[in-house]
mmCIF file of C-alpha atoms and ligand atoms in Angstrom:
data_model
loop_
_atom_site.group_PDB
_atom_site.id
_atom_site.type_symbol
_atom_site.label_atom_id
_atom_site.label_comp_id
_atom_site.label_asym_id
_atom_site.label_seq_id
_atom_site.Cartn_x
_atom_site.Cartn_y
_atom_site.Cartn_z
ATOM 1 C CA UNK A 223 -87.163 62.249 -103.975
ATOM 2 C CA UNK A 224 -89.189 58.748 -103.776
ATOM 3 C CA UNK A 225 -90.037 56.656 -101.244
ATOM 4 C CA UNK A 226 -87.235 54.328 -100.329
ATOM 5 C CA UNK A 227 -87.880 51.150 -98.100
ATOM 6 C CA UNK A 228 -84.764 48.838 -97.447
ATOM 7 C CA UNK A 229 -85.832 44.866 -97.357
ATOM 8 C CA UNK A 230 -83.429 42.530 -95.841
ATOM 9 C CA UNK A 231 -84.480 39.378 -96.273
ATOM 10 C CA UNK A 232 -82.663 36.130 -93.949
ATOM 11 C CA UNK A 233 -82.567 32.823 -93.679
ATOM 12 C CA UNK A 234 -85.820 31.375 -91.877
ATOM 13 C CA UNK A 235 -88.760 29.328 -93.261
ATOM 14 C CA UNK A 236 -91.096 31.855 -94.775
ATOM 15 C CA UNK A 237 -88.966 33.615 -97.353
ATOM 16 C CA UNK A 238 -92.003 33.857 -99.153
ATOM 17 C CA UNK A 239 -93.521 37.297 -97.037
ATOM 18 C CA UNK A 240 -90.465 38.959 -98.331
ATOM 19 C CA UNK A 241 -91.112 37.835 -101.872
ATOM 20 C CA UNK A 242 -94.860 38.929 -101.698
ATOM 21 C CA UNK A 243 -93.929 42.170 -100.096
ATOM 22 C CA UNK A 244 -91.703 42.991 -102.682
ATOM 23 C CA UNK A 245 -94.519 42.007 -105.404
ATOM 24 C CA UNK A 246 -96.639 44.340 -103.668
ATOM 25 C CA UNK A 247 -94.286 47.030 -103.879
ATOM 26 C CA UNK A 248 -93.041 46.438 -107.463
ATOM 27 C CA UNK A 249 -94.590 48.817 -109.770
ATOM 28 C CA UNK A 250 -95.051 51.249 -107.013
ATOM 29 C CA UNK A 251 -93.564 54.396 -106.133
ATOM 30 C CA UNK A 252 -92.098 52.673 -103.597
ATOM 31 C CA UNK A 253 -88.270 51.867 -104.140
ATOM 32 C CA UNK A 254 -87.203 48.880 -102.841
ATOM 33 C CA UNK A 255 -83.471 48.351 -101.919
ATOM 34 C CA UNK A 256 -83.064 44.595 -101.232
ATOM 35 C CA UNK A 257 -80.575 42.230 -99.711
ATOM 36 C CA UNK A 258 -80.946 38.567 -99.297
ATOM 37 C CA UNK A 259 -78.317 36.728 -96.556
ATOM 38 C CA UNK A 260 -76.940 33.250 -97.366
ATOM 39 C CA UNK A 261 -79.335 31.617 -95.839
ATOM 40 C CA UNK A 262 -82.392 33.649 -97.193
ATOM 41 C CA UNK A 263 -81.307 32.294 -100.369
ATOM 42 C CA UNK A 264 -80.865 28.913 -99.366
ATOM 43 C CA UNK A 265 -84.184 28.803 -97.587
ATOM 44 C CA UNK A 266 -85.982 30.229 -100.606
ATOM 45 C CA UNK A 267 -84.537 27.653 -102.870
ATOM 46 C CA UNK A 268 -85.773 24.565 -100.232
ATOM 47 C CA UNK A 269 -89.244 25.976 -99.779
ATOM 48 C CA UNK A 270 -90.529 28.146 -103.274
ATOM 49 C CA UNK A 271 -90.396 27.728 -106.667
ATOM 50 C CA UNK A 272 -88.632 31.354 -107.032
ATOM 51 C CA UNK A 273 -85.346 31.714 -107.686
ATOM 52 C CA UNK A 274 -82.842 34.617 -106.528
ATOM 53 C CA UNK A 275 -83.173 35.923 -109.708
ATOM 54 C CA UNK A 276 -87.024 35.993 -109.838
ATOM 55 C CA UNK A 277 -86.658 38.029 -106.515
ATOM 56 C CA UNK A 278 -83.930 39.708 -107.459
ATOM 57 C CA UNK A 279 -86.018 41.211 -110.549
ATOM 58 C CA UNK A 280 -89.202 42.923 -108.354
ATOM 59 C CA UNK A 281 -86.842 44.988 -106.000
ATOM 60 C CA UNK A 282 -85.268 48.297 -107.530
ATOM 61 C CA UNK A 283 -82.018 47.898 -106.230
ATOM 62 C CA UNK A 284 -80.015 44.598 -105.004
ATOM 63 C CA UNK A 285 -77.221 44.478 -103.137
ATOM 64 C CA UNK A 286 -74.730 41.600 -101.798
ATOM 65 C CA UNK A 287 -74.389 40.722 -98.266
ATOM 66 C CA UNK A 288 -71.159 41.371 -98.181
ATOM 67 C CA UNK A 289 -70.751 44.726 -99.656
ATOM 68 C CA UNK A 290 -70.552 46.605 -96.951
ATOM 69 C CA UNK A 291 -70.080 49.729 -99.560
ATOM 70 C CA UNK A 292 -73.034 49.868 -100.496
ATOM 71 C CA UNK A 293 -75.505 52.907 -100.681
ATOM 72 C CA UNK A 294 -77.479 51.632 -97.769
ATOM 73 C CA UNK A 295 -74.476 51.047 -95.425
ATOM 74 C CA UNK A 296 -74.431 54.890 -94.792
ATOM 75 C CA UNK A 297 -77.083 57.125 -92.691
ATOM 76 C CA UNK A 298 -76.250 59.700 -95.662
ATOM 77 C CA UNK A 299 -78.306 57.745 -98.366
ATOM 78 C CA UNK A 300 -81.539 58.692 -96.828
ATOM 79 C CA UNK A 301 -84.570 55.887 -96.901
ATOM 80 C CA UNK A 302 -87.941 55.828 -94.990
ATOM 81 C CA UNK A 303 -86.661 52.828 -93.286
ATOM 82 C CA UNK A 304 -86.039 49.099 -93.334
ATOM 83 C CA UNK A 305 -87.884 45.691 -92.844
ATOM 84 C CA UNK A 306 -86.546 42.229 -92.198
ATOM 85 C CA UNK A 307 -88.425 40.055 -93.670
ATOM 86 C CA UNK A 308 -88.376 37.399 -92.992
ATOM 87 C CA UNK A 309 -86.081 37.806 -89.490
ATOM 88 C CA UNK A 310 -83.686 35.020 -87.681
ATOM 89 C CA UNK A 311 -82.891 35.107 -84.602
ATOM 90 C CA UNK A 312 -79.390 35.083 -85.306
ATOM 91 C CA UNK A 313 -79.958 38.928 -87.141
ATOM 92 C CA UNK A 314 -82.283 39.960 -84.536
ATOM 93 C CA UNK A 315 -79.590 38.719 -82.039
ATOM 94 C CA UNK A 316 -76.833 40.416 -84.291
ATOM 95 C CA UNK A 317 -79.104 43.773 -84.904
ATOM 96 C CA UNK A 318 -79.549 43.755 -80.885
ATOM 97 C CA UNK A 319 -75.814 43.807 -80.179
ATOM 98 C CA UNK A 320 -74.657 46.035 -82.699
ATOM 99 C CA UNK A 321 -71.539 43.837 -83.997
ATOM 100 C CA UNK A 322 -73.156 41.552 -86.896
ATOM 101 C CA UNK A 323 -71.308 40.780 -89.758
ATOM 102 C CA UNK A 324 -73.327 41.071 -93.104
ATOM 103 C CA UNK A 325 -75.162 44.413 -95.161
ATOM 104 C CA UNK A 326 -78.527 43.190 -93.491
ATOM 105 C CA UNK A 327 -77.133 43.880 -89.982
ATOM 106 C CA UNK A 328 -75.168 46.744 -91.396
ATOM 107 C CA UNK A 329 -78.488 48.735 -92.676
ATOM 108 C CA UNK A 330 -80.325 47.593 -89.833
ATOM 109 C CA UNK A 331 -77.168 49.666 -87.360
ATOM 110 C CA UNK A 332 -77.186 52.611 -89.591
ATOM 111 C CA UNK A 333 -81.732 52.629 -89.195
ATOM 112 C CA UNK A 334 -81.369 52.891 -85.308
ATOM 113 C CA UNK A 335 -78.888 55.509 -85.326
ATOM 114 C CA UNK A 336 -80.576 57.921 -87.755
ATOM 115 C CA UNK A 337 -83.626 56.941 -85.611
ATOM 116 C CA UNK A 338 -85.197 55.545 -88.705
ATOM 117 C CA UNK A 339 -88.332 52.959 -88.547
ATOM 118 C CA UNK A 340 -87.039 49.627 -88.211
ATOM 119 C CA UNK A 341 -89.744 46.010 -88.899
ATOM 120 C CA UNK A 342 -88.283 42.660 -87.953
ATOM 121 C CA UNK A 343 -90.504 39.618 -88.862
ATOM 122 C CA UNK A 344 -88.939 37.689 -86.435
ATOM 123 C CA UNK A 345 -90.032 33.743 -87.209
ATOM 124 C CA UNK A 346 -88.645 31.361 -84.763
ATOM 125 C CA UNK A 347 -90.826 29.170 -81.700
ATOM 126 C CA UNK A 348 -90.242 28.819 -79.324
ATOM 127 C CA UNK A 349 -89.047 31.594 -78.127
ATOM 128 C CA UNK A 350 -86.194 31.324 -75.725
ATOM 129 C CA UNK A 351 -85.060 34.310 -73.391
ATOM 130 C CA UNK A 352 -81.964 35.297 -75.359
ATOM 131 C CA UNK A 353 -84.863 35.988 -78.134
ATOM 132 C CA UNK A 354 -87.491 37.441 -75.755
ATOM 133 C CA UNK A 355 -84.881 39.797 -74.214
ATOM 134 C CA UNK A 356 -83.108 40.727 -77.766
ATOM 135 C CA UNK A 357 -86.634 41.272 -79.054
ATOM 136 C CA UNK A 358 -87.443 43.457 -75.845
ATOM 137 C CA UNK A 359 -84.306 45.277 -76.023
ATOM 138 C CA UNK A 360 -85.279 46.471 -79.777
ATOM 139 C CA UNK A 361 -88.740 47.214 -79.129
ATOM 140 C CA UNK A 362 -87.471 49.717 -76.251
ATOM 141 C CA UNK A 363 -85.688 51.627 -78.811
ATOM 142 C CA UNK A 364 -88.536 51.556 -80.712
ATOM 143 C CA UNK A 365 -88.012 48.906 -83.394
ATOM 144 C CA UNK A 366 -91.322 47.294 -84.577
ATOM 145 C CA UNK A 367 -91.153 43.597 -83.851
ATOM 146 C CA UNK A 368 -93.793 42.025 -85.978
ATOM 147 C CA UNK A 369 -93.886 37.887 -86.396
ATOM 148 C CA UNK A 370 -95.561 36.720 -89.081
ATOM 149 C CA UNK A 371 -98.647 35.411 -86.683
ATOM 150 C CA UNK A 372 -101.655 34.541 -88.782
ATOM 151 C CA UNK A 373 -105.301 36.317 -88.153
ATOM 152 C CA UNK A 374 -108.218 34.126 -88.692
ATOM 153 C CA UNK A 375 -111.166 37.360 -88.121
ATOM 154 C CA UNK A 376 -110.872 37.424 -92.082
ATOM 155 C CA UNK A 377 -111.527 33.851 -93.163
ATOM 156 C CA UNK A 378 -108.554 33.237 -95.330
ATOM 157 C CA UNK A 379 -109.508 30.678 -97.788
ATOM 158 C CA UNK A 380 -105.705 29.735 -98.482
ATOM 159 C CA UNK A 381 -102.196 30.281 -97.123
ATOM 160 C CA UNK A 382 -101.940 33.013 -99.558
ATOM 161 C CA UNK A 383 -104.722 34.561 -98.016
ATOM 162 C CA UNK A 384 -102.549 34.474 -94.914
ATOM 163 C CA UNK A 385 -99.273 35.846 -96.341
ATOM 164 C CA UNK A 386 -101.054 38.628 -97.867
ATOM 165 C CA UNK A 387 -102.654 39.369 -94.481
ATOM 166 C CA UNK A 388 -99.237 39.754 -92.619
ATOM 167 C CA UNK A 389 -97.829 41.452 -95.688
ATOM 168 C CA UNK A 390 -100.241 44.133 -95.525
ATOM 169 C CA UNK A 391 -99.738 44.490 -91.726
ATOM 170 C CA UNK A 392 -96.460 44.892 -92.466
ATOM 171 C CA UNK A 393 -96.816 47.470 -94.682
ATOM 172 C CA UNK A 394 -99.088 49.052 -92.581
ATOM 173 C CA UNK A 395 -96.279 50.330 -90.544
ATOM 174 C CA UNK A 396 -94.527 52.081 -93.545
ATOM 175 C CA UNK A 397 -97.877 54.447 -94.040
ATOM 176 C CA UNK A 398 -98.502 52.062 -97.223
ATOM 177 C CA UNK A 399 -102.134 51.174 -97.083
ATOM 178 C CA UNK A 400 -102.576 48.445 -99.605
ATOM 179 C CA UNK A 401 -106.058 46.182 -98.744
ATOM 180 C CA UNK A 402 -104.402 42.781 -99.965
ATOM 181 C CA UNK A 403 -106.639 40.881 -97.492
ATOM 182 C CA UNK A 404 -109.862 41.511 -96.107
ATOM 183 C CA UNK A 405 -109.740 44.220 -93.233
ATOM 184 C CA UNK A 406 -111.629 43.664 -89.529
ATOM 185 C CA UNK A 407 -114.536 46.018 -89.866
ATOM 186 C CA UNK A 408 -115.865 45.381 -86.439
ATOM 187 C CA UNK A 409 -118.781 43.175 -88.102
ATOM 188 C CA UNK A 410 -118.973 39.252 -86.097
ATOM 189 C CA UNK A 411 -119.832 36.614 -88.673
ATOM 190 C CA UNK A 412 -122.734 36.165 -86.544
ATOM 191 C CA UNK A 413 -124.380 39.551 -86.967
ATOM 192 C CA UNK A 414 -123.426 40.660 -83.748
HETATM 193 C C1 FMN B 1105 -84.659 25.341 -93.938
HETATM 194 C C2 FMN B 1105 -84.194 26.256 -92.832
HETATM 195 C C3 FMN B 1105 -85.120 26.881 -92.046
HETATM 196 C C4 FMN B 1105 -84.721 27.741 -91.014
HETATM 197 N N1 FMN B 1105 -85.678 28.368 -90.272
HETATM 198 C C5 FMN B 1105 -85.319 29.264 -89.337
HETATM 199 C C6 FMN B 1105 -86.319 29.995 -88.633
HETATM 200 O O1 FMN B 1105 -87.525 29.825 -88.833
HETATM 201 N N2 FMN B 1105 -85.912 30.948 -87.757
HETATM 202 C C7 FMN B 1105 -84.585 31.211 -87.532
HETATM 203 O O2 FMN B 1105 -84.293 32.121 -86.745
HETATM 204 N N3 FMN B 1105 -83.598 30.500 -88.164
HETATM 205 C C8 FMN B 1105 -83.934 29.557 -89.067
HETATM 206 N N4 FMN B 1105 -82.961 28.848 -89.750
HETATM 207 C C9 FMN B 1105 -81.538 29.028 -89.356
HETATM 208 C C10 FMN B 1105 -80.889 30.260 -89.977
HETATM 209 O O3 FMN B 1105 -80.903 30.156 -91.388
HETATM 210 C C11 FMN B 1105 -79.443 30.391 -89.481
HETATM 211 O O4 FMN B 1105 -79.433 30.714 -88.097
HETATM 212 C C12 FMN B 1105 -78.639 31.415 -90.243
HETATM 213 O O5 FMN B 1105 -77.357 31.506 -89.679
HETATM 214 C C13 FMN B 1105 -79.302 32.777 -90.259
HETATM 215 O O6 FMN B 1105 -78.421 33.700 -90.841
HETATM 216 P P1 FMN B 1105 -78.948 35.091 -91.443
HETATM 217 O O7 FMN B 1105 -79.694 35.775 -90.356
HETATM 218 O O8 FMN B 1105 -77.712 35.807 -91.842
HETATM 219 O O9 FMN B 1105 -79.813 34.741 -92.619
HETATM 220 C C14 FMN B 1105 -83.333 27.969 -90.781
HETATM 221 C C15 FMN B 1105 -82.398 27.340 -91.598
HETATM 222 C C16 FMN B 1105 -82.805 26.495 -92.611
HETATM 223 C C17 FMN B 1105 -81.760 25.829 -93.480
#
């Protein structure tokens, strides 16, 4: 059987690490099993030139938010886990109570009780303590909570520099080594 990663994708500013994850995936042996919220697709629409469709096109399965029937709303349709990217705090909030209301937060359930690995890319600041503790809560279990914070060791020339630094970070945590950005090496700029 391949590889099977599920990518929920929600509505915060930064849609675009979920597009470029998918890109890097797409061709892959990778299969990637998306679902975009509402408000992923709205905020895609306000901030990128892509449309749904365009996104829709580089996973290798879509679903709809609201089919809860779908292959990845049961523990039985086995995958080697599922990233949110990018995550609101309202699915982080939803994922940390166990009672949300779309596929994303669906999935997401079904991850943590097949003890699956779980990535949010949580993007809000600040951070409030309803977020802090939901995001504490998750990491207990053992979820991965991973906001898309930029590293500067690299030099990245351009803001895709810096998506395709957190993107590979990401992936990182799947056991999927791509070198999309420059790697620290341990070498200063400076010699030292
Ligand atoms: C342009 C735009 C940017 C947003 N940015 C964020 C954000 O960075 N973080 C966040 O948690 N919510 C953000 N939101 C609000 C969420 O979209 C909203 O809470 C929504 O209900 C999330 O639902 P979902 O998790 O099902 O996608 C943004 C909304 C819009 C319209």
């Amino acid at each position: 059987m391949s590889s099977r990663l599920i990518v929920g994708m929600t509505g915060t500013t930064g849609g675009i690490f979920g597009v470029r994850l998918l890109e890097a995936l797409h061709g892959s042996d990778f299969e990637t099993h998306l679902v975009m919220s509402k408000w992923a697709v709205r905020t895609l629409m306000h901030e990128t030139e892509y449309s749904v469709d365009d996104v829709q096109r580089l996973a290798t399965c879509t679903y709809r938010a609201d089919d809860q029937g779908a292959a990845i709303s049961s523990g039985s349709f086995v995958t080697n886990g599922m990233v949110v990217c990018p995550c609101s705090v309202r699915t982080l909030a939803a994922i940390a109570q166990g009672n949300g209301d779309h596929l994303i937060h669906r999935a997401a359930d079904v991850i943590l009780k097949e003890r699956r690995k779980l990535v949010l890319v949580v993007r809000e600041a600040p951070l409030n303590d309803i977020h802090l503790e939901n995001m504490l809560k998750l990491s207990r279990m053992g979820v991965v909570i991973l906001p898309p914070v930029p590293a500067f060791y690299n030099h990245p020339k351009s803001v895709d520099d810096i998506v395709n630094h957190i993107v590979m970070r990401i992936l990182d945590q799947f056991d999927i080594h791509l070198d999309l950005m420059n790697r620290w090496d341990g070498v200063l700029k400076s010699g030292n």
